[in-house]
Short mmCIF file of C-alpha atoms and ligand atoms in Angstrom, two decimals:
data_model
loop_
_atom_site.label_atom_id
_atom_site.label_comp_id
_atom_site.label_asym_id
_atom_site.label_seq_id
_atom_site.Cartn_x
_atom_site.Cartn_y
_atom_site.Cartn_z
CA UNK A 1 -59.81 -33.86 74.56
CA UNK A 2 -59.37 -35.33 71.15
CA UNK A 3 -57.59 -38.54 70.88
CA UNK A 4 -55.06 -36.87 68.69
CA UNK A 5 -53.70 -34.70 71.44
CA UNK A 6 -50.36 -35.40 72.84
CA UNK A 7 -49.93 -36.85 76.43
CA UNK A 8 -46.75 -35.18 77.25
CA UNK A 9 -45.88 -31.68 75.28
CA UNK A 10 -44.56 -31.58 71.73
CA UNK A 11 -41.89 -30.38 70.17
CA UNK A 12 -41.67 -29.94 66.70
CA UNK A 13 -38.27 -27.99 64.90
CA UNK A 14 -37.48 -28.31 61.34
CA UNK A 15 -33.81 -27.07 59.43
CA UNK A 16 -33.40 -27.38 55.66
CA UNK A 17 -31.29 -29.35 54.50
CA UNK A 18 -28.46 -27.06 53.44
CA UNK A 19 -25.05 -29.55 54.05
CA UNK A 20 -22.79 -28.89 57.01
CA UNK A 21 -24.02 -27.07 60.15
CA UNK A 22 -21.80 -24.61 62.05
CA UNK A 23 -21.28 -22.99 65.85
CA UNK A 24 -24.17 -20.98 64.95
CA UNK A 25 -26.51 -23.70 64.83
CA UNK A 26 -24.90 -25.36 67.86
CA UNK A 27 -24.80 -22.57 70.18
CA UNK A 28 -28.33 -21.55 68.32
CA UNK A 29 -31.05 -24.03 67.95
CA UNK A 30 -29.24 -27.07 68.10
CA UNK A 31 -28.50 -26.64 71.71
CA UNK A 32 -31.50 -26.37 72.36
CA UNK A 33 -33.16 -29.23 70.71
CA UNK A 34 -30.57 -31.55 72.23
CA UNK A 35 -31.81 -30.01 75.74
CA UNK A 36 -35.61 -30.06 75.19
CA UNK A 37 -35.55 -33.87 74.60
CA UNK A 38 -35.36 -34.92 78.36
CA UNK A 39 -38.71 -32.25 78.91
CA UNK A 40 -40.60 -33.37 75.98
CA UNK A 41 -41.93 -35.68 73.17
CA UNK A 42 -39.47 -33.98 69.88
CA UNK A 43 -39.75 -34.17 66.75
CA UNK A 44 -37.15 -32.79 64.04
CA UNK A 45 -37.77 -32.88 60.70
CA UNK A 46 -34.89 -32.39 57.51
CA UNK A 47 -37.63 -30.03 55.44
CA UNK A 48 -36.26 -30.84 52.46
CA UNK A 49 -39.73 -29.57 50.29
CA UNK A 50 -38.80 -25.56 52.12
CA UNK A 51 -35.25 -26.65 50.94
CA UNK A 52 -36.59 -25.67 46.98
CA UNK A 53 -37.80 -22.72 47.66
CA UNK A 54 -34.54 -21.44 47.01
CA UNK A 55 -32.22 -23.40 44.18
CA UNK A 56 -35.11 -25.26 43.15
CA UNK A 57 -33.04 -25.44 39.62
CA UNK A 58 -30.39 -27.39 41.04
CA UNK A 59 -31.85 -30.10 43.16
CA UNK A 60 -28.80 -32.85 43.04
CA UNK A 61 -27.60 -32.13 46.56
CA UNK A 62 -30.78 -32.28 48.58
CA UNK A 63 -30.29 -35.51 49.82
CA UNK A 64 -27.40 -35.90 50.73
CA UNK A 65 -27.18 -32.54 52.30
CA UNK A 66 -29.87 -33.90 54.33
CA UNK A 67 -27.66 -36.78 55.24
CA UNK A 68 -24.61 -34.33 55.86
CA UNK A 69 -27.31 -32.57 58.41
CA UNK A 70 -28.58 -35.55 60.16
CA UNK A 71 -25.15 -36.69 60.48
CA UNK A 72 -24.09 -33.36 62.70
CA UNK A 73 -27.84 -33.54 64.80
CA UNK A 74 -26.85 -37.12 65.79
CA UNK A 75 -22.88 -36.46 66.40
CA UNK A 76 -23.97 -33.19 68.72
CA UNK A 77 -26.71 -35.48 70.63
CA UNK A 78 -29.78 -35.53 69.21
CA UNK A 79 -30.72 -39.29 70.29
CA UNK A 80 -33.13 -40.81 67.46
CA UNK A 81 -34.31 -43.36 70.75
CA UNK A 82 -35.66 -39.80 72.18
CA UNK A 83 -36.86 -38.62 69.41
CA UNK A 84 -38.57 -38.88 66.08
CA UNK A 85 -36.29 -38.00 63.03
CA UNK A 86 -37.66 -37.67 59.40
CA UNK A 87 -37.51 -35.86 56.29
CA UNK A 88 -40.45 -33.33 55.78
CA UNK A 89 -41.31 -35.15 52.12
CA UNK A 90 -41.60 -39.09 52.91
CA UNK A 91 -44.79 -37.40 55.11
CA UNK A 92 -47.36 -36.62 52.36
CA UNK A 93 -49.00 -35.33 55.14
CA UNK A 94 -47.31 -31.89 55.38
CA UNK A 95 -47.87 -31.10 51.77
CA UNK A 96 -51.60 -31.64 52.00
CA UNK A 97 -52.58 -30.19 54.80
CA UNK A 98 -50.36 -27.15 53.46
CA UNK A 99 -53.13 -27.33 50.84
CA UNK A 100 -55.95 -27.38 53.28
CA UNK A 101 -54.76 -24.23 54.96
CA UNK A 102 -54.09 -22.15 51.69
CA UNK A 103 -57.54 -22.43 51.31
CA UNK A 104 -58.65 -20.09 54.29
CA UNK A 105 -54.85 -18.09 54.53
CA UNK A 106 -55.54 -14.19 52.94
CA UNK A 107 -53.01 -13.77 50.82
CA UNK A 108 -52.35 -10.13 52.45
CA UNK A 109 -51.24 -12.77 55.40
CA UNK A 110 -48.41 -13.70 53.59
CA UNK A 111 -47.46 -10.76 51.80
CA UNK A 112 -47.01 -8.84 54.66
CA UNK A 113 -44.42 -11.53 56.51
CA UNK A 114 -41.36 -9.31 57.16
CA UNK A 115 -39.04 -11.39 55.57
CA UNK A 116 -41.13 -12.03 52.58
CA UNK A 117 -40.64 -8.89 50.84
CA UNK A 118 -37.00 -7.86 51.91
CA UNK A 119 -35.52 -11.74 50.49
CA UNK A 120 -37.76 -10.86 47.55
CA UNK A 121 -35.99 -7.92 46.78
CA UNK A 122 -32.52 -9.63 47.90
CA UNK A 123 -32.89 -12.62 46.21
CA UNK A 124 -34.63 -11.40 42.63
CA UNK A 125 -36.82 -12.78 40.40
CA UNK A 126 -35.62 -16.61 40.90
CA UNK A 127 -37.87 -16.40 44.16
CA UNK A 128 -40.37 -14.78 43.01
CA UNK A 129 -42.70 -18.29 43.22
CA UNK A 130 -46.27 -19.71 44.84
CA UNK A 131 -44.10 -21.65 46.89
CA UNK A 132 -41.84 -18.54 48.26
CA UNK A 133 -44.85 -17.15 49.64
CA UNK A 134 -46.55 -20.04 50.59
CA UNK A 135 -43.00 -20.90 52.99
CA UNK A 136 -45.04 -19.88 55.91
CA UNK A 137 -47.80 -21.89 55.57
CA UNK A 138 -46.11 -25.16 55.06
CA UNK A 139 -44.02 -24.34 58.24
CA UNK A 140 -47.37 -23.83 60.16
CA UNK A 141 -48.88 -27.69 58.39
CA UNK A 142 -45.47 -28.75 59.43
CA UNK A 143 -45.62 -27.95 62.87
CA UNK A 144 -49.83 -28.06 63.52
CA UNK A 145 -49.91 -31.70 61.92
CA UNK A 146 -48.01 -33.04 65.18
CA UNK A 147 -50.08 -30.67 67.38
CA UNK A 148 -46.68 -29.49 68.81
CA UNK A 149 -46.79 -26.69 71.29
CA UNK A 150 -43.30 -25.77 71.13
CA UNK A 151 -41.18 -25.06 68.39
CA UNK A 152 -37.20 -24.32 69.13
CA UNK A 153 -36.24 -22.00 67.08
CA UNK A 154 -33.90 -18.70 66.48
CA UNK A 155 -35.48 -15.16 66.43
CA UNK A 156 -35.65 -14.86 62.69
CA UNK A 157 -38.63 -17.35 62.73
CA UNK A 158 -40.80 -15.43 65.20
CA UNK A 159 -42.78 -13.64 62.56
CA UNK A 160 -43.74 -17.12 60.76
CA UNK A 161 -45.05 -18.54 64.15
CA UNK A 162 -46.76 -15.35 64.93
CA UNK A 163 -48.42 -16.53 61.50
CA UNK A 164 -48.88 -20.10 62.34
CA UNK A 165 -50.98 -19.06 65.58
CA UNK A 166 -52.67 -16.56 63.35
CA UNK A 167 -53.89 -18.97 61.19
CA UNK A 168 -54.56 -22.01 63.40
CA UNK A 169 -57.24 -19.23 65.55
CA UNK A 170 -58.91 -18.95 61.91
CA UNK A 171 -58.92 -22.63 61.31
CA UNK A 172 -60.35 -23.50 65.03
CA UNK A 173 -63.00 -20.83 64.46
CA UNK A 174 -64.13 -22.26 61.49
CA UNK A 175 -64.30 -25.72 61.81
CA UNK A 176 -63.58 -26.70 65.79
CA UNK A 177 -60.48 -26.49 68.20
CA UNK A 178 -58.72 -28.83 66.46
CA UNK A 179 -54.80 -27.38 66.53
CA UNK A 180 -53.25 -25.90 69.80
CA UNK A 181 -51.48 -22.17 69.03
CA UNK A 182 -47.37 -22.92 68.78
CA UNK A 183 -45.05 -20.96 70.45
CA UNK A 184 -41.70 -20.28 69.34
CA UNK A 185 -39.06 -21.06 71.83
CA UNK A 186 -35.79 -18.84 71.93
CA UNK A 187 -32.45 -20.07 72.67
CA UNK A 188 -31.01 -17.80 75.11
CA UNK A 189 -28.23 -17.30 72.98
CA UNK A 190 -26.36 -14.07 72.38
CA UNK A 191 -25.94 -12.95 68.84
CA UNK A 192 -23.09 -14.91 67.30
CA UNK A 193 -20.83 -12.85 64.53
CA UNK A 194 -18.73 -14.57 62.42
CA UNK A 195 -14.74 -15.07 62.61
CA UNK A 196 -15.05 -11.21 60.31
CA UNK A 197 -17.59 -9.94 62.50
CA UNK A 198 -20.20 -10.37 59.75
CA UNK A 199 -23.08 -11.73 60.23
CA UNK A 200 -22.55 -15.65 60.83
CA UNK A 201 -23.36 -17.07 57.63
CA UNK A 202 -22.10 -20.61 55.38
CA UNK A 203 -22.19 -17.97 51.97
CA UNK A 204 -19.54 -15.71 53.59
CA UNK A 205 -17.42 -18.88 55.12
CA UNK A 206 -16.83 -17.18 58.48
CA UNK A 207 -18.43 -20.22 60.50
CA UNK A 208 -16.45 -22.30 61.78
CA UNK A 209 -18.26 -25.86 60.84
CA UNK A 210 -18.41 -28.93 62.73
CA UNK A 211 -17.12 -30.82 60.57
CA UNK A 212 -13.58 -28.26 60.50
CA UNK A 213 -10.48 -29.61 60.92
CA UNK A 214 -7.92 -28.64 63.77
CA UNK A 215 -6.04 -26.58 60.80
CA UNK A 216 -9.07 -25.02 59.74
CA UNK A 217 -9.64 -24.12 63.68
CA UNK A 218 -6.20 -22.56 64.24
CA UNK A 219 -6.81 -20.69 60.83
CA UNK A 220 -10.27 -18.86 61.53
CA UNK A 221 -9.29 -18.26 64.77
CA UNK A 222 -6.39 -16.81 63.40
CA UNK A 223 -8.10 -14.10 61.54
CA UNK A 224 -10.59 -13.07 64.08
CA UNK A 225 -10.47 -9.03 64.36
CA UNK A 226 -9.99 -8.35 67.92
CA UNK A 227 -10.39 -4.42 69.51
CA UNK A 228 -9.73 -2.42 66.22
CA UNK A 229 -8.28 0.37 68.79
CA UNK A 230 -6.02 -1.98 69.82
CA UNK A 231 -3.02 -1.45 67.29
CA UNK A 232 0.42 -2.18 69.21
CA UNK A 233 0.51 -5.41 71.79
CA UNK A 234 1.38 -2.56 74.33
CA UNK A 235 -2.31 -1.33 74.20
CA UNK A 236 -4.70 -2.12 76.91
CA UNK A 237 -7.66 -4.28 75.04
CA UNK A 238 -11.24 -4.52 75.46
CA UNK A 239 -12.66 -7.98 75.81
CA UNK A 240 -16.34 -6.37 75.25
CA UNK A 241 -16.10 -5.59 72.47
CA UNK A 242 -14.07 -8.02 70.91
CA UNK A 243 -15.09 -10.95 69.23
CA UNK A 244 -12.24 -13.67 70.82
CA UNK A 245 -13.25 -12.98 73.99
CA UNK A 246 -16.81 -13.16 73.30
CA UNK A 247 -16.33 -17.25 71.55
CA UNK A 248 -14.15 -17.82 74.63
CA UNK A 249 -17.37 -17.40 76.62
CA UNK A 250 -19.33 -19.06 74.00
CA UNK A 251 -16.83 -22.00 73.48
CA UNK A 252 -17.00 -22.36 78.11
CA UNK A 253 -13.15 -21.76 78.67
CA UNK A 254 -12.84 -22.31 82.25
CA UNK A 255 -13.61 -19.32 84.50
CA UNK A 256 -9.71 -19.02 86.06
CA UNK A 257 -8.33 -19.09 82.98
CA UNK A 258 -11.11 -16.27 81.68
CA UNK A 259 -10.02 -14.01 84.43
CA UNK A 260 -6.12 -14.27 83.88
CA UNK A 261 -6.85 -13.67 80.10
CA UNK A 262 -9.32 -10.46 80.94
CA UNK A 263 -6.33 -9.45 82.87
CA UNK A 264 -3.86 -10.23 80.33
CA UNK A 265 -5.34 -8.03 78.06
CA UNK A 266 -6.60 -5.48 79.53
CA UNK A 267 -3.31 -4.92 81.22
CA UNK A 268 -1.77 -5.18 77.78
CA UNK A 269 0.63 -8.09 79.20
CA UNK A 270 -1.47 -10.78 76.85
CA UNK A 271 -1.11 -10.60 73.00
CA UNK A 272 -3.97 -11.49 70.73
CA UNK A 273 -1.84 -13.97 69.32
CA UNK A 274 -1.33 -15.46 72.44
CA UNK A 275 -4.67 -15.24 72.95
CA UNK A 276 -5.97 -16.40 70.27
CA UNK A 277 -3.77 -19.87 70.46
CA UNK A 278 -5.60 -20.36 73.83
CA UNK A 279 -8.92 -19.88 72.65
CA UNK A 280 -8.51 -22.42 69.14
CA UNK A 281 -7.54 -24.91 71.67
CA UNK A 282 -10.68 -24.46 73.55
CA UNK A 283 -12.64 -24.57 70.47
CA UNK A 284 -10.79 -27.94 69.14
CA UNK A 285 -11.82 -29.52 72.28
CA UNK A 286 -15.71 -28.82 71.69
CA UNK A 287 -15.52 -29.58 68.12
CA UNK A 288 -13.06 -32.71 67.88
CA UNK A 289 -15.51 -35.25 69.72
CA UNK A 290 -18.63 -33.51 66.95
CA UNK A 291 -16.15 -33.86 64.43
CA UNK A 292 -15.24 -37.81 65.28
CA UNK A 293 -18.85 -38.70 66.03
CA UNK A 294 -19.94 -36.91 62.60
CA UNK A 295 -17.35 -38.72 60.43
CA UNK A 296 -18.31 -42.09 62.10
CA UNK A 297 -22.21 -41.81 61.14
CA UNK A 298 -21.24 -40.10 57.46
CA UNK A 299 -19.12 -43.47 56.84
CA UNK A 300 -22.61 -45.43 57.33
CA UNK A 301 -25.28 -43.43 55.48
CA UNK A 302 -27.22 -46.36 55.20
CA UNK A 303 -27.61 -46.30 59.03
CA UNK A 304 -28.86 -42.40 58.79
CA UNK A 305 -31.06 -43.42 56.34
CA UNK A 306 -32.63 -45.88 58.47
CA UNK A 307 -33.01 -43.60 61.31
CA UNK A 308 -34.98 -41.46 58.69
CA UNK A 309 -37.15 -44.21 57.82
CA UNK A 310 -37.88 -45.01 61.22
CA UNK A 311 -38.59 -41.98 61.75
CA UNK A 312 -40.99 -41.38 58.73
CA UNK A 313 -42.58 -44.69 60.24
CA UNK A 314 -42.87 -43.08 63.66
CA UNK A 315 -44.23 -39.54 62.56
CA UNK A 316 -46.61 -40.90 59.80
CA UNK A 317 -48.58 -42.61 62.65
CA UNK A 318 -48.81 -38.84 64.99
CA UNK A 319 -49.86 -37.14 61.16
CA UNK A 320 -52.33 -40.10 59.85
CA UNK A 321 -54.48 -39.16 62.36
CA UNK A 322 -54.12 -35.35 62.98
CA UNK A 323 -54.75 -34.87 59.06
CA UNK A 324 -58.02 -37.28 59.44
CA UNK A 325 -59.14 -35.54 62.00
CA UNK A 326 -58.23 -31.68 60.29
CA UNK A 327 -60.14 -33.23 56.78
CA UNK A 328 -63.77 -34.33 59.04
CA UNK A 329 -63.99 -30.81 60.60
CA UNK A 330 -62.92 -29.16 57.61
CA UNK A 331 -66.07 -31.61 55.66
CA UNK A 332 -63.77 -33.15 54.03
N1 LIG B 401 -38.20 -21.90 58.42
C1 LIG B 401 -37.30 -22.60 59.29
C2 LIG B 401 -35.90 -22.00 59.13
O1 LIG B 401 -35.57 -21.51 58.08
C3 LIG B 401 -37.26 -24.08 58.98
C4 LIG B 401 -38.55 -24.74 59.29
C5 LIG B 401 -39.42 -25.30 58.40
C6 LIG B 401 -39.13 -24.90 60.57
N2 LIG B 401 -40.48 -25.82 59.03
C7 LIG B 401 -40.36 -25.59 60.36
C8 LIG B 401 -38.75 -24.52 61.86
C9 LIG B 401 -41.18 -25.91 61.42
C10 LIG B 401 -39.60 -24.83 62.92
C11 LIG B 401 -40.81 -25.52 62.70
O2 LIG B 401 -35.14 -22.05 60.05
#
């Protein structure tokens, strides 16, 4: 076993640094994270260098969206003591061994990532860069340099690990087992629509942030669609297939109440306004202590910024190595 292999198993997750999370990263990867760091060694990254692969003209809010980011990770329980905190560019690390594997990725590899082509086509010419396509790859150096095993993340990210294994089996059967093959971890998390039963998304605003306000709770919740066929308060609901009932299971109201509200509306005796005031309540209870904890640490950036640096301390010394190690078999 090379000395560069982990004792205990490694986690490795990264998020760009896009400014104020939402449910959907709570209840989504998040959750997750927070739980993996009593099972393993984890290590999260802010990867602010993916973060300009879109909006690379306007650069001005990287960092402190980064610090907006770390803020919400440490306010829902990600414990920097645990666990090894950084952002993706104080490692030079990532960027060269990024390098190192460009040189034996076929570009039909890349090409043909699912998401590639469709965000092309979404997105326009503005994406259209070396570095679009190359997203992948830097994901796999991100997550290889730590030797991590594991990587949290949501199901939109399974094709880039399916690449990451891809290209660590090419790697290893050129130049040595040097990398383990990452596997992508799901949350077992059911798909989470937003408060307009979009897609949850920060560019449509129907997340409801961590950050939000009790106001801003009572308001989404407020315009939540419930069962379209459901027109007059004397019509029977269905909590399947409406969205309030489905964040009241999401958001843990307790089970008794849950029953007398399936039986409130299915019986038609409970109104969705009535309903809805119980389940904003809920939802100000989870968020509130986020919301407190969040404000606290975003009055003291200095103090995230320290947790970053320790962190950059604490992963440079895992990457050092692995990269060292990656540059002899590769005859470097
Ligand atoms: N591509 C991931 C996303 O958009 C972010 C990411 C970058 C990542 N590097 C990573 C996730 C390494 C897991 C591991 O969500």
């Amino acid at each position: 076993m090379s000395t560069t292999t982990p004792a205990r198993t490694r986690v490795f997750s990264g998020m760009r640094p896009t400014g104020e999370l939402h449910i959907g990263h709570l209840f989504g990867a998040l959750g997750n994270w927070v739980r993996l760091q009593d099972q393993a060694e984890c290590i999260y990254s802010v990867v602010d260098l993916h973060a300009l692969t879109t909006g690379y003209e306007d650069v001005g809010g990287i960092r402190r969206n980064g610090q907006l980011m770390v803020a919400d990770w440490l306010a829902v329980g990600i414990d920097p003591e645990r666990c090894i905190l950084f952002r993706q560019s104080d490692i030079s690390e990532h960027s060269e061994l990024a390098a190192m594997l460009g040189m034996i990725t076929p570009l039909s590899w890349l090409e043909r990532v699912p998401t590639y082509k469709g965000q092309l086509q979404e997105l326009g010419e503005s994406i259209d860069t070396f570095g679009f396509l190359g997203y992948p790859l830097l994901q796999t150096a991100d997550i290889i340099l730590y030797k991590a095993t594991e990587v949290p993340v949501g199901q939109d990210q399974l094709p880039h690990l399916e690449l990451a294994r891809e290209i660590v089996r090419r790697f290893n059967n050129f130049y040595g087992e040097v990398f383990p093959e990452p596997q992508a971890r799901l949350a077992d998390v059911p798909l989470i629509l937003g408060v307009d039963n979009r897609k949850m998304s920060k560019s449509y605003g129907n997340a409801i942030t961590l950050g939000s306000s009790d106001d801003e709770i009572d308001r989404m919740v407020g315009s939540m669609i419930t069962d379209p066929q459901r027109v007059r308060k004397s019509d029977p609901g269905r909590p399947e297939v409406c969205n309030v009932w489905a964040y009241h299971n999401l958001f843990g109201t307790p089970a008794p109440e849950l029953d007398v509200i399936y039986a409130g509306c299915t019986s038609a005796e409970l109104g969705c306004v009535q309903d809805k005031r119980a389940l904003a309540a809920t939802i100000k209870d989870v968020i509130r202590p986020i919301r407190e904890r969040r404000a606290a640490f975003l009055e003291d950036p200095d103090r995230i910024e320290d947790i970053l640096a320790d962190g950059a301390r604490r992963a440079k010394a895992i990457a050092g190595p692995v990269l060292a190690e990656a540059k002899a078999a590769m005859g470097l």
